[in-house]
Amino acid sequence: QVQLVESGGGLVQPGGSLRLSCAASGFTFSSYVMSWYRQAPGKERKLVAGISSDGSTNYADSMKGRFTISRDNVKSTVFLQMSSLKPEDTAVYYCKARHMYALGLSYWGQGTQVTVSS
């Protein structure tokens, strides 16, 4: 069965760093574009960063220079390195898998909470 399991969230002080991980199983990982989204209370879920199988990346403007997405196709894992964290980064972070060509094939993880507070 398909699984996307996020981990690495928690409480961090402003200016601190966290690395999120998303372990994927149950599908051909290398055939999927992997993305991180986040959703704050009362807000819409929005794209944070995405990475294709060949390593091409894209970021939301507010994340550029602070967040880095990467993937390990051997271990079927995608990462989000987060630095210079701000209180407004507080949200549930979700991992998403989308097939490169079959747009109807997508999966979501359960999310991991990131709280930035002093």
PDB file of C-alpha atoms in Angstrom:
ATOM      1  CA  GLN A   1       0.000   0.000   0.000  1.00  0.00           C
ATOM      2  CA  VAL A   2       1.058   3.572  -0.628  1.00  0.00           C
ATOM      3  CA  GLN A   3       2.592   5.380   2.323  1.00  0.00           C
ATOM      4  CA  LEU A   4       4.117   8.813   2.800  1.00  0.00           C
ATOM      5  CA  VAL A   5       5.363   9.305   6.345  1.00  0.00           C
ATOM      6  CA  GLU A   6       6.660  12.705   7.413  1.00  0.00           C
ATOM      7  CA  SER A   7       8.946  13.182  10.395  1.00  0.00           C
ATOM      8  CA  GLY A   8      11.291  15.753  11.893  1.00  0.00           C
ATOM      9  CA  GLY A   9       8.830  18.406  12.969  1.00  0.00           C
ATOM     10  CA  GLY A  10       8.778  19.971  16.402  1.00  0.00           C
ATOM     11  CA  LEU A  11       9.282  23.155  18.378  1.00  0.00           C
ATOM     12  CA  VAL A  12      12.130  25.448  17.373  1.00  0.00           C
ATOM     13  CA  GLN A  13      13.140  28.993  18.284  1.00  0.00           C
ATOM     14  CA  PRO A  14      13.046  31.782  15.707  1.00  0.00           C
ATOM     15  CA  GLY A  15      16.215  31.667  13.635  1.00  0.00           C
ATOM     16  CA  GLY A  16      16.629  27.965  14.230  1.00  0.00           C
ATOM     17  CA  SER A  17      16.696  25.033  11.836  1.00  0.00           C
ATOM     18  CA  LEU A  18      14.861  21.769  11.253  1.00  0.00           C
ATOM     19  CA  ARG A  19      15.105  19.005   8.696  1.00  0.00           C
ATOM     20  CA  LEU A  20      11.922  17.260   7.669  1.00  0.00           C
ATOM     21  CA  SER A  21      11.891  13.819   6.094  1.00  0.00           C
ATOM     22  CA  CYS A  22       9.256  12.003   4.067  1.00  0.00           C
ATOM     23  CA  ALA A  23       9.672   8.269   3.634  1.00  0.00           C
ATOM     24  CA  ALA A  24       7.771   6.873   0.657  1.00  0.00           C
ATOM     25  CA  SER A  25       6.732   3.312  -0.101  1.00  0.00           C
ATOM     26  CA  GLY A  26       4.235   1.379  -2.185  1.00  0.00           C
ATOM     27  CA  PHE A  27       4.906   3.084  -5.516  1.00  0.00           C
ATOM     28  CA  THR A  28       7.706   3.775  -7.982  1.00  0.00           C
ATOM     29  CA  PHE A  29       9.321   6.714  -6.225  1.00  0.00           C
ATOM     30  CA  SER A  30      11.523   7.748  -9.162  1.00  0.00           C
ATOM     31  CA  SER A  31       8.443   8.281 -11.359  1.00  0.00           C
ATOM     32  CA  TYR A  32       6.973  10.916  -9.054  1.00  0.00           C
ATOM     33  CA  VAL A  33       7.514  14.603  -8.473  1.00  0.00           C
ATOM     34  CA  MET A  34       7.812  15.158  -4.730  1.00  0.00           C
ATOM     35  CA  SER A  35       6.664  18.304  -2.981  1.00  0.00           C
ATOM     36  CA  TRP A  36       6.285  19.871   0.431  1.00  0.00           C
ATOM     37  CA  TYR A  37       3.204  21.898   1.296  1.00  0.00           C
ATOM     38  CA  ARG A  38       2.224  23.618   4.491  1.00  0.00           C
ATOM     39  CA  GLN A  39      -1.005  24.701   6.091  1.00  0.00           C
ATOM     40  CA  ALA A  40      -1.341  27.125   8.979  1.00  0.00           C
ATOM     41  CA  PRO A  41      -4.530  27.284  11.077  1.00  0.00           C
ATOM     42  CA  GLY A  42      -7.301  28.992   9.128  1.00  0.00           C
ATOM     43  CA  LYS A  43      -5.191  29.176   5.972  1.00  0.00           C
ATOM     44  CA  GLU A  44      -5.112  27.369   2.654  1.00  0.00           C
ATOM     45  CA  ARG A  45      -2.580  24.636   2.041  1.00  0.00           C
ATOM     46  CA  LYS A  46       0.226  26.088  -0.068  1.00  0.00           C
ATOM     47  CA  LEU A  47       3.261  24.810  -1.926  1.00  0.00           C
ATOM     48  CA  VAL A  48       6.602  25.189  -0.157  1.00  0.00           C
ATOM     49  CA  ALA A  49       8.952  23.419  -2.564  1.00  0.00           C
ATOM     50  CA  GLY A  50       9.014  20.720  -5.219  1.00  0.00           C
ATOM     51  CA  ILE A  51      11.615  18.450  -6.754  1.00  0.00           C
ATOM     52  CA  SER A  52      11.496  16.259  -9.845  1.00  0.00           C
ATOM     53  CA  SER A  53      13.199  12.902 -10.237  1.00  0.00           C
ATOM     54  CA  ASP A  54      16.200  14.471 -11.988  1.00  0.00           C
ATOM     55  CA  GLY A  55      16.711  16.943  -9.147  1.00  0.00           C
ATOM     56  CA  SER A  56      15.108  20.049 -10.643  1.00  0.00           C
ATOM     57  CA  THR A  57      13.620  22.197  -7.879  1.00  0.00           C
ATOM     58  CA  ASN A  58      11.193  25.024  -7.387  1.00  0.00           C
ATOM     59  CA  TYR A  59      10.359  27.072  -4.302  1.00  0.00           C
ATOM     60  CA  ALA A  60       7.765  29.481  -3.103  1.00  0.00           C
ATOM     61  CA  ASP A  61       9.266  32.972  -3.048  1.00  0.00           C
ATOM     62  CA  SER A  62       9.188  33.244   0.731  1.00  0.00           C
ATOM     63  CA  MET A  63      11.225  30.040   1.062  1.00  0.00           C
ATOM     64  CA  LYS A  64      14.021  30.846  -1.379  1.00  0.00           C
ATOM     65  CA  GLY A  65      17.370  31.081   0.365  1.00  0.00           C
ATOM     66  CA  ARG A  66      16.032  29.549   3.592  1.00  0.00           C
ATOM     67  CA  PHE A  67      14.628  26.156   2.626  1.00  0.00           C
ATOM     68  CA  THR A  68      16.231  23.420   0.545  1.00  0.00           C
ATOM     69  CA  ILE A  69      14.436  20.402  -0.868  1.00  0.00           C
ATOM     70  CA  SER A  70      16.317  17.254  -1.825  1.00  0.00           C
ATOM     71  CA  ARG A  71      15.583  13.605  -2.563  1.00  0.00           C
ATOM     72  CA  ASP A  72      17.254  10.238  -2.343  1.00  0.00           C
ATOM     73  CA  ASN A  73      15.813   7.960  -5.012  1.00  0.00           C
ATOM     74  CA  VAL A  74      17.641   4.941  -3.600  1.00  0.00           C
ATOM     75  CA  LYS A  75      16.042   5.362  -0.178  1.00  0.00           C
ATOM     76  CA  SER A  76      12.751   6.742  -1.563  1.00  0.00           C
ATOM     77  CA  THR A  77      12.954   9.727   0.749  1.00  0.00           C
ATOM     78  CA  VAL A  78      12.491  13.452   0.255  1.00  0.00           C
ATOM     79  CA  PHE A  79      13.853  16.072   2.646  1.00  0.00           C
ATOM     80  CA  LEU A  80      13.190  19.680   3.491  1.00  0.00           C
ATOM     81  CA  GLN A  81      16.037  21.513   5.199  1.00  0.00           C
ATOM     82  CA  MET A  82      14.623  24.571   6.933  1.00  0.00           C
ATOM     83  CA  SER A  83      16.781  27.382   8.300  1.00  0.00           C
ATOM     84  CA  SER A  84      16.293  30.927   9.581  1.00  0.00           C
ATOM     85  CA  LEU A  85      12.859  29.897  10.730  1.00  0.00           C
ATOM     86  CA  LYS A  86      10.263  32.534  11.517  1.00  0.00           C
ATOM     87  CA  PRO A  87       7.071  32.377  13.582  1.00  0.00           C
ATOM     88  CA  GLU A  88       5.097  32.661  10.348  1.00  0.00           C
ATOM     89  CA  ASP A  89       6.607  29.341   9.249  1.00  0.00           C
ATOM     90  CA  THR A  90       4.505  27.633  11.912  1.00  0.00           C
ATOM     91  CA  ALA A  91       2.243  25.139  10.158  1.00  0.00           C
ATOM     92  CA  VAL A  92       1.590  21.500   9.480  1.00  0.00           C
ATOM     93  CA  TYR A  93       3.954  20.406   6.736  1.00  0.00           C
ATOM     94  CA  TYR A  94       2.759  17.788   4.268  1.00  0.00           C
ATOM     95  CA  CYS A  95       4.593  15.599   1.805  1.00  0.00           C
ATOM     96  CA  LYS A  96       2.993  15.070  -1.615  1.00  0.00           C
ATOM     97  CA  ALA A  97       3.801  12.666  -4.433  1.00  0.00           C
ATOM     98  CA  ARG A  98       2.544  13.341  -7.958  1.00  0.00           C
ATOM     99  CA  HIS A  99       3.179  11.119 -10.950  1.00  0.00           C
ATOM    100  CA  MET A 100       5.252  12.875 -13.598  1.00  0.00           C
ATOM    101  CA  TYR A 101       2.811  12.086 -16.423  1.00  0.00           C
ATOM    102  CA  ALA A 102      -0.365  10.611 -14.957  1.00  0.00           C
ATOM    103  CA  LEU A 103      -1.659  13.754 -13.280  1.00  0.00           C
ATOM    104  CA  GLY A 104      -4.485  11.899 -11.573  1.00  0.00           C
ATOM    105  CA  LEU A 105      -2.021   9.850  -9.528  1.00  0.00           C
ATOM    106  CA  SER A 106      -1.088  11.728  -6.379  1.00  0.00           C
ATOM    107  CA  TYR A 107      -0.701  10.942  -2.692  1.00  0.00           C
ATOM    108  CA  TRP A 108      -0.470  12.911   0.553  1.00  0.00           C
ATOM    109  CA  GLY A 109       1.252  12.196   3.819  1.00  0.00           C
ATOM    110  CA  GLN A 110      -0.327  12.755   7.226  1.00  0.00           C
ATOM    111  CA  GLY A 111       1.675  15.889   8.002  1.00  0.00           C
ATOM    112  CA  THR A 112       4.137  16.919  10.687  1.00  0.00           C
ATOM    113  CA  GLN A 113       3.760  19.948  12.952  1.00  0.00           C
ATOM    114  CA  VAL A 114       6.397  22.676  12.891  1.00  0.00           C
ATOM    115  CA  THR A 115       6.113  25.349  15.565  1.00  0.00           C
ATOM    116  CA  VAL A 116       8.462  28.344  15.593  1.00  0.00           C
ATOM    117  CA  SER A 117       8.229  30.163  18.896  1.00  0.00           C
ATOM    118  CA  SER A 118      10.374  31.584  21.657  1.00  0.00           C
TER     119      SER A 118
END
